[in-house]
Coordinates of C-alpha atoms and ligand atoms in Angstrom, one line a residue:
X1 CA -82.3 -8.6 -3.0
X2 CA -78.9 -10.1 -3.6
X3 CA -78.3 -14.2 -4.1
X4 CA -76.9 -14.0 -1.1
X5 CA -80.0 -11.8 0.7
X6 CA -82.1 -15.3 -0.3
X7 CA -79.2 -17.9 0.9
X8 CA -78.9 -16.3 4.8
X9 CA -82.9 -16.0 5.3
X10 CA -82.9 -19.5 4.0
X11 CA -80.3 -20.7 6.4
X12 CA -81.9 -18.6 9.4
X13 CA -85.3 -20.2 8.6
X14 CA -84.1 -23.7 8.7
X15 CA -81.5 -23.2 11.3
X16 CA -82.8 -20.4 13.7
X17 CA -80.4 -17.2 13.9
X18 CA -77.1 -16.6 13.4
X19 CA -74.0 -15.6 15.0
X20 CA -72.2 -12.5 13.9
X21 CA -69.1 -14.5 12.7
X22 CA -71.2 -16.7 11.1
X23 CA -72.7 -13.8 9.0
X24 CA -69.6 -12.4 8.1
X25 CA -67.8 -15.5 7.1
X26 CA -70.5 -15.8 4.3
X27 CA -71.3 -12.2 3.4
X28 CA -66.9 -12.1 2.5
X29 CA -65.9 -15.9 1.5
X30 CA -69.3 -17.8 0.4
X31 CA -67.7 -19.4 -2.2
X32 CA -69.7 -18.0 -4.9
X33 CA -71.4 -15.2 -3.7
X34 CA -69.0 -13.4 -0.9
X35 CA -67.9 -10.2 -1.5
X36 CA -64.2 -11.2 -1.9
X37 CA -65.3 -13.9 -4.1
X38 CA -67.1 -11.5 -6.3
X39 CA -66.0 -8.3 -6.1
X40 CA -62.4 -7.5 -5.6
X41 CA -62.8 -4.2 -6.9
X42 CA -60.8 -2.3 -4.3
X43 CA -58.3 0.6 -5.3
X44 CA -59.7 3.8 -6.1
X45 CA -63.0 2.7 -7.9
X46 CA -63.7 0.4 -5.3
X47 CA -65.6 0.4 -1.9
X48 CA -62.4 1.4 0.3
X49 CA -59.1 2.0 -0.2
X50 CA -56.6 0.9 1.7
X51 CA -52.6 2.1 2.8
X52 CA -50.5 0.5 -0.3
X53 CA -53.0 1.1 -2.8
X54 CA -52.7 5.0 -1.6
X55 CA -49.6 5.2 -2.3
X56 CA -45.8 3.1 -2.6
X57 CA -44.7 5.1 0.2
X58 CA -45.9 2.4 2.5
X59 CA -44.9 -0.6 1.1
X60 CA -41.5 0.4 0.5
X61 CA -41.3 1.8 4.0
X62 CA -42.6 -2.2 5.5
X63 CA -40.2 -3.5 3.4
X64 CA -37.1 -1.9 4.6
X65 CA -38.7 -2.4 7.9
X66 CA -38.9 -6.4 7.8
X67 CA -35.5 -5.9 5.4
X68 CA -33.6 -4.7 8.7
X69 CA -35.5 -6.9 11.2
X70 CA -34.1 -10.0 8.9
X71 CA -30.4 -8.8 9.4
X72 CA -30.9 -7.6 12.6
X73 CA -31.7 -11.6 12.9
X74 CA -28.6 -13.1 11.2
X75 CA -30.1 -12.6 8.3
X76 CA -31.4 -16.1 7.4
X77 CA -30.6 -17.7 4.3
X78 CA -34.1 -19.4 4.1
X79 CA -37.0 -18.0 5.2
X80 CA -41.4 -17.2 4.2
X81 CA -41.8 -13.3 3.5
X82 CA -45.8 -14.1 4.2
X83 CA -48.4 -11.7 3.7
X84 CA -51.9 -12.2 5.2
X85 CA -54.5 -11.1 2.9
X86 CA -52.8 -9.4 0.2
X87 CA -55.7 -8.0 -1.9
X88 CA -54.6 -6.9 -5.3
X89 CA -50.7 -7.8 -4.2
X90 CA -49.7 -3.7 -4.1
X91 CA -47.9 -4.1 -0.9
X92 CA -46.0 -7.3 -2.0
X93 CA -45.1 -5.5 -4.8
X94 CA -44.3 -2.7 -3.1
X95 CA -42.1 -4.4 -0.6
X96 CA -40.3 -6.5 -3.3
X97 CA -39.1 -3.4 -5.3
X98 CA -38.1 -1.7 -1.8
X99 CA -35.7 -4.8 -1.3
X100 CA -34.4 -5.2 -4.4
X101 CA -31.3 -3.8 -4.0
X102 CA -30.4 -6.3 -1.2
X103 CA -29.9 -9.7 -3.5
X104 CA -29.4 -11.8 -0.3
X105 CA -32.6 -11.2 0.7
X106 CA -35.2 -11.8 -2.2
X107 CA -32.8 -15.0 -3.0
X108 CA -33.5 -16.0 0.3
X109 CA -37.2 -15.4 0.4
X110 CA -39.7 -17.8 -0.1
X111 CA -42.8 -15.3 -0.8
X112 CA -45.9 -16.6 0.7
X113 CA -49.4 -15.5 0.1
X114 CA -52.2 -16.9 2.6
X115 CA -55.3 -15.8 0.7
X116 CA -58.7 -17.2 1.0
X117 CA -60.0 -16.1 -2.5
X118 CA -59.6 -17.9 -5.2
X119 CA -60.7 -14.2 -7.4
X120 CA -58.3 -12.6 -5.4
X121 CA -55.3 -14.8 -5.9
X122 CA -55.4 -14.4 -9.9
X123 CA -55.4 -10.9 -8.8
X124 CA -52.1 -11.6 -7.0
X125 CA -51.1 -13.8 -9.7
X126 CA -51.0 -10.6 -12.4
X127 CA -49.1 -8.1 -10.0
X128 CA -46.5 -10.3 -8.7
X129 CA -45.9 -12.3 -12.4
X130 CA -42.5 -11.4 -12.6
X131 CA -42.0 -12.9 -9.0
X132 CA -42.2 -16.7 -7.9
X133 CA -44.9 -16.9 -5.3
X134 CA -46.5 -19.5 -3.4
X135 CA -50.1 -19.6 -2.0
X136 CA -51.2 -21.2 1.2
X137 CA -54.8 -21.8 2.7
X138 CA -53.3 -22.2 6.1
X139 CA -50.2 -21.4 8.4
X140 CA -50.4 -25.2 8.9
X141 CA -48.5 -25.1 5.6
X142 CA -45.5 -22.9 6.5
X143 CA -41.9 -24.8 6.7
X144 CA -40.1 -24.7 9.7
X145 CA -38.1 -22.0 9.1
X146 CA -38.0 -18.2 9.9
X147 CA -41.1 -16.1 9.2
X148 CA -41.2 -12.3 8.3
X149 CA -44.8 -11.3 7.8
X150 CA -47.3 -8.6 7.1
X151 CA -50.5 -8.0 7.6
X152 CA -52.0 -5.0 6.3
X153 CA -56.5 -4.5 6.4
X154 CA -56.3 -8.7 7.1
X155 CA -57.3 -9.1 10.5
X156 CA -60.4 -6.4 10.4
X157 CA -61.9 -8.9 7.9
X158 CA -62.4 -11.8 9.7
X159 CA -65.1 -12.7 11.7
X160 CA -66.3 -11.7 15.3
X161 CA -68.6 -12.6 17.7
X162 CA -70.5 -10.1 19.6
X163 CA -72.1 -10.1 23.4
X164 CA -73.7 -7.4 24.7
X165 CA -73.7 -7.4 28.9
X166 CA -77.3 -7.8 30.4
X167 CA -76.9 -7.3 34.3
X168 CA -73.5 -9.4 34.9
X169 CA -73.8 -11.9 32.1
X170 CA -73.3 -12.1 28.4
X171 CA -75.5 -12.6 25.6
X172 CA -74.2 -13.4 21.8
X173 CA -75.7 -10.9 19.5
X174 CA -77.6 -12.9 17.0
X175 CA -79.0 -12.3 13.7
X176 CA -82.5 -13.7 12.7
X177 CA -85.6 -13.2 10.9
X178 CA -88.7 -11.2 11.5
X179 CA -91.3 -11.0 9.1
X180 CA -88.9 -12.1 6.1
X181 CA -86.5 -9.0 7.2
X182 CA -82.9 -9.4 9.1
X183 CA -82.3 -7.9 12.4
X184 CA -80.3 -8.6 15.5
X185 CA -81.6 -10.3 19.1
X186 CA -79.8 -12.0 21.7
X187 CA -79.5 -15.4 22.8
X188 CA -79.9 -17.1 26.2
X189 CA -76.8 -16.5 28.4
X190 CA -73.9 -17.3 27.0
X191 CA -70.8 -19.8 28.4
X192 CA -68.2 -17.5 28.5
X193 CA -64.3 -17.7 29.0
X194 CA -61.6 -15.7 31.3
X195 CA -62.0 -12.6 29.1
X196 CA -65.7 -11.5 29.2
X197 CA -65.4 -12.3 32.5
X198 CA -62.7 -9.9 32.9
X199 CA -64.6 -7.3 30.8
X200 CA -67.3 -7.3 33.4
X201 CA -65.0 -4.8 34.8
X202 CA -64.8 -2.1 32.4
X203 CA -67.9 -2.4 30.7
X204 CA -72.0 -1.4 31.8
X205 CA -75.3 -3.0 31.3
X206 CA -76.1 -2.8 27.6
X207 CA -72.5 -2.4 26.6
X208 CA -70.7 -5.2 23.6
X209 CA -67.9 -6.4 23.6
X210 CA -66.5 -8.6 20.3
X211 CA -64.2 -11.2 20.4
X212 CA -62.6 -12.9 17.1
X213 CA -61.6 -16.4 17.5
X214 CA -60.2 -16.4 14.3
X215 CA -57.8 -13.4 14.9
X216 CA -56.4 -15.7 18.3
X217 CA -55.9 -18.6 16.8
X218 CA -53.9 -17.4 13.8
X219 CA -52.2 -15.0 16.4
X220 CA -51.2 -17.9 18.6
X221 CA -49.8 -20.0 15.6
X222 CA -48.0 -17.1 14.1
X223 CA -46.3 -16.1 17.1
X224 CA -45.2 -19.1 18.4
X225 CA -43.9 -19.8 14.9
X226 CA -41.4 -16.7 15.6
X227 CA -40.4 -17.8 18.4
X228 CA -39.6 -21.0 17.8
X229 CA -38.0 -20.4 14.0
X230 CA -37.4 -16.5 14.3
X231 CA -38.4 -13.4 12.5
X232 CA -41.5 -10.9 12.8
X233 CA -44.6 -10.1 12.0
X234 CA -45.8 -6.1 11.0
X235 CA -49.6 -6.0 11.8
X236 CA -51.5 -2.8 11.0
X237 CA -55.2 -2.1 11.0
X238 CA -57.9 0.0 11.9
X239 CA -58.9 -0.4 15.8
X240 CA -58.0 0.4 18.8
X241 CA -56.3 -0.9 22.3
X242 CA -59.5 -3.0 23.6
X243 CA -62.8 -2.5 21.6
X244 CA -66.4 -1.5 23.1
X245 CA -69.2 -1.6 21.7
X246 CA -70.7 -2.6 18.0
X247 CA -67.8 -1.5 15.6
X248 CA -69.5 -4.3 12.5
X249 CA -69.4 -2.2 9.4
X250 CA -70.4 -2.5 5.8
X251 CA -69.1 0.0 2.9
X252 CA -70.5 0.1 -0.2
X253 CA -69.3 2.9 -2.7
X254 CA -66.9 4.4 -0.6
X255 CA -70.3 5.1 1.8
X256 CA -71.1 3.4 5.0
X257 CA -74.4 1.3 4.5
X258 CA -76.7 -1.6 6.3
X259 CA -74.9 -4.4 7.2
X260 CA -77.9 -6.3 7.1
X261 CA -78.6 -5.5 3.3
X262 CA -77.0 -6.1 -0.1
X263 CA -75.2 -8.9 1.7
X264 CA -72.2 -10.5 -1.0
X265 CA -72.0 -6.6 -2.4
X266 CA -71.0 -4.4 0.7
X267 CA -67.4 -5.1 2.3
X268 CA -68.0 -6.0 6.1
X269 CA -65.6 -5.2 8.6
X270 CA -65.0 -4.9 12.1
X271 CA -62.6 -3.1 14.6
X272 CA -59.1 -5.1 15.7
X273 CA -58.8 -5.2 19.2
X274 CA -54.9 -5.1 20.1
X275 CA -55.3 -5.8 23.7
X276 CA -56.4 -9.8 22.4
X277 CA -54.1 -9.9 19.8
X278 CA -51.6 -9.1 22.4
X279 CA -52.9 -11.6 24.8
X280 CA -52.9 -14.2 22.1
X281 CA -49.6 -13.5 21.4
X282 CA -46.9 -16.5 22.4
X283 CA -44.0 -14.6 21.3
X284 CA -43.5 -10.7 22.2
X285 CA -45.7 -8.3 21.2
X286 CA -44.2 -4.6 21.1
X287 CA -46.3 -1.5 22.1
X288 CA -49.2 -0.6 19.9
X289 CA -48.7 2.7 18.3
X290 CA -50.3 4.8 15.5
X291 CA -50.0 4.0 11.8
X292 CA -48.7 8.3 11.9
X293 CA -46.4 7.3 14.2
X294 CA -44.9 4.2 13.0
X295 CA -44.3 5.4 9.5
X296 CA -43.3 9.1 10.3
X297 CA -40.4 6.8 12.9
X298 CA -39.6 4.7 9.4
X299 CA -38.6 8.0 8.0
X300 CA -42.1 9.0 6.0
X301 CA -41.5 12.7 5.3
X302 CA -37.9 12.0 3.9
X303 CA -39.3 9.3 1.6
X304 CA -41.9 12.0 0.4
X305 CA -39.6 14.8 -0.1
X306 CA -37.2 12.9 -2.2
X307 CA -40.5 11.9 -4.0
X308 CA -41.6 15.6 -4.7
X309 CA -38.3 16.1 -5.4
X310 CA -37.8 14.0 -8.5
X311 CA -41.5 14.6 -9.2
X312 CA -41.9 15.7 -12.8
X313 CA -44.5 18.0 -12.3
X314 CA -47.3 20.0 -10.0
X315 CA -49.6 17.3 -10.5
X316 CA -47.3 14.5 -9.0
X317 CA -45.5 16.5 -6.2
X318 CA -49.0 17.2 -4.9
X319 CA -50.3 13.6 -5.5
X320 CA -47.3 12.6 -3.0
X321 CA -48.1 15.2 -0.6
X322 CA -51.5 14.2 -0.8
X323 CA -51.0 10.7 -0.2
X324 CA -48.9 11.1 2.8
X325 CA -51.1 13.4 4.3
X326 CA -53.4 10.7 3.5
X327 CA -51.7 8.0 5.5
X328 CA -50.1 9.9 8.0
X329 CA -52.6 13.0 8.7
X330 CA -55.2 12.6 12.4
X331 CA -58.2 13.2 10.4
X332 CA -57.7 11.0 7.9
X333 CA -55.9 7.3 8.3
X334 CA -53.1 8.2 10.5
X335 CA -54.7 7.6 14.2
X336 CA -57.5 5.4 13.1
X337 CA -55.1 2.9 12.0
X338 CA -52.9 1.5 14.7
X339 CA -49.9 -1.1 14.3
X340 CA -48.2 -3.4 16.5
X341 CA -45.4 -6.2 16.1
X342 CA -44.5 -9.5 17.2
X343 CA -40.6 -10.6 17.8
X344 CA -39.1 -13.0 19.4
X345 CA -38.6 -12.9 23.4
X346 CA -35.3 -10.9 24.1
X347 CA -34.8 -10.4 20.3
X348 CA -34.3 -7.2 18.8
X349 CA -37.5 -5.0 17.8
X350 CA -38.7 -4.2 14.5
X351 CA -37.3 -0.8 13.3
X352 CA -40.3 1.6 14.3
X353 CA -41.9 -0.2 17.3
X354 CA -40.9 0.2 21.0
X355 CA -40.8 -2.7 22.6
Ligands
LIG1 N1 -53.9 -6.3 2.5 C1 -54.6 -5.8 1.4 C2 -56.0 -6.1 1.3 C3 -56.9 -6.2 2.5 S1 -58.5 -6.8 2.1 C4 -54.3 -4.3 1.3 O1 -53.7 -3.7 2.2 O2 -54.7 -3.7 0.3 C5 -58.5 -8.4 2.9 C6 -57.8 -9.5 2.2 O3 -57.8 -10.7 3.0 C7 -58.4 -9.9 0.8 O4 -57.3 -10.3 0.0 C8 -59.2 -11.1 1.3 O5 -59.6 -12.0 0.2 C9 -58.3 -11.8 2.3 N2 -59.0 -12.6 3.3 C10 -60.2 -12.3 4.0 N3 -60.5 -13.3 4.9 C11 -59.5 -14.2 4.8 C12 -59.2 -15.4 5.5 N4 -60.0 -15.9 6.4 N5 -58.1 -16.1 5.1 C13 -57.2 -15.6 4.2 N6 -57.4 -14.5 3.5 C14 -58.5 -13.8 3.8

């Protein structure tokens, strides 16, 4: 059993079960034990690996993106480049050496970091040294001025709730203790808003549906943020239009394992739901589309055959051609993954997205 194993049983015994979000708020952030507190190991040896760390292709490509929203926009002369959840900092880093070679812009930008992890921000810290960087806990801290953000694997981390339909109500999907061993039960009926109700429509008996509160509420500041001081925001992840059923997953290895075990060691995740991002959304939201589609429309395959190009040998040209098969091929990230943007109303739309 992990630390952690022995901290949730404790918490259960003395506070009776747990909701989902709950659970996955400690498993990734307990300030000691979480699994982005402990090990932030991901890259190839780690558990998963995600777009940038496949391969620069898709940094570079986001950062010409956001490059020609912020001229399409006037091209501000003061402005956050903000990542949510930046990991090891690849895709910064990536993005940053994309724009180089416009000097208005990185004099401009103000790069931002929201990162919960203190482990994960010295990770930051090495990748980015050559660049000055700030760090915020909370969008609360942002400046009023324009905002050109990406989010990249940040909103499948954080937590949901779960309620799984019992004749025409909800119950939360809890998890408690049985016999010293984790498993999941339901509450009473649950007070529930417009949207479950709503999903009484598309859903059967037995059916869940997840909600993340966190994802609206940072939604909803974010966007009204654009529209009030301008810019965009790039979201991609792995999900789909609106979720069904249990999509709460744990990796360990590379392998898919219990989420109820090894708790602090396993990275838990859970399927974005665009449809409530989009409804959270005070600014506009473009279309959602596929992660193939978005970066084949930013002009993937021309990135990757100047790359094989001026590759210096069999080994790299089919690293390249591996990588953007990787992030663009159906049966691996390319339709799994979805993207979607936020502008501002009757603004221009991010290269790549239809609004
Ligand atoms: N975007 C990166 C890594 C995604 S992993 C990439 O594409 O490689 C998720 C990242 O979000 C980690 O850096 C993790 O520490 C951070 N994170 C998770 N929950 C968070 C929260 N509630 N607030 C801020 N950062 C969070």
């Amino acid at each position: 059993m992990t630390p952690l194993d022995h901290i949730v049983r404790e918490r259960i015994a003395l506070d009776g079960p747990m909701r989902v979000s709950d659970f996955m708020q400690m498993c990734l952030l307990h300030p000691q034990y979480g699994y982005y507190v402990n090990n932030p190991v991901f890259g190839v040896q780690g558990d998963f690996i995600t777009a940038p760390e496949i391969s620069q292709m898709f940094g570079e490509l986001l950062g010409l993106c956001l490059a020609q929203a912020w001229m399409d926009q006037g091209a501000s002369e003061d402005f956050h480049l903000l990542e949510l959840g930046p990991g090891r900092g690849t895709l910064m880093s990536d993005i940053l050496r994309a724009t180089r070679s416009l000097p208005g812009m990185q004099r401009a930008a103000k790069v931002t970091l929201l990162e919960a992890s203190e482990t994960m921000k010295q990770r930051q810290k090495e990748t980015l040294s050559g660049y000055r960087v700030n760090w915020i806990s909370s969008l609360d801290e942002l400046a009023e001025k324009p905002i050109y953000v990406v989010a990249n694997e940040f909103f499948d981390a954080l937590p949901i709730r779960q309620y799984v339909r019992v004749d025409d109500a909800w119950h939360e999907r809890l998890i408690g203790l049985q016999d010293d061993k984790l498993g999941f039960g339901l509450s009473p009926i649950a007070q529930t808003g417009d949207y479950l109700q709503m999903r009484l429509d598309d859903t059967q008996d037995g059916d869940i549906v997840e909600v993340s509160e966190p994802t609206k509420s940072i939604i909803c500041q974010l966007s009204k943020h654009i529209q009030t001081h301008g810019g965009c925001a790039l979201i991609i992840d792995y999900g789909e239009w609106t979720s069904k059923g249990d999509t709460l997953q744990a990796v360990l290895d590379h392998k898919y394992s219990n989420v109820l075990q090894a708790l602090g060691d396993t990275d838990l995740t859970a399927h974005v739901d665009f449809e409530q991002v989009a409804r959270a959304c005070q600014c506009q939201a473009s279309k959602m589309c596929t992660q193939q589609d978005l970066l084949e429309r930013l002009g993937i395959s021309d990135r990757a055959q100047t790359l094989v190009t001026s590759a210096g040998n069999e080994t790299q040209k089919n690293d390249v051609l591996s990588a953007y098969r990787r992030l663009t091929h159906e049966e691996e990230m390319g339709t799994l993954f979805k993207a979607i943007s936020l502008f501002p109303h009757n603004g221009p739309s991010p290269a790549g997205f239809e609004a």
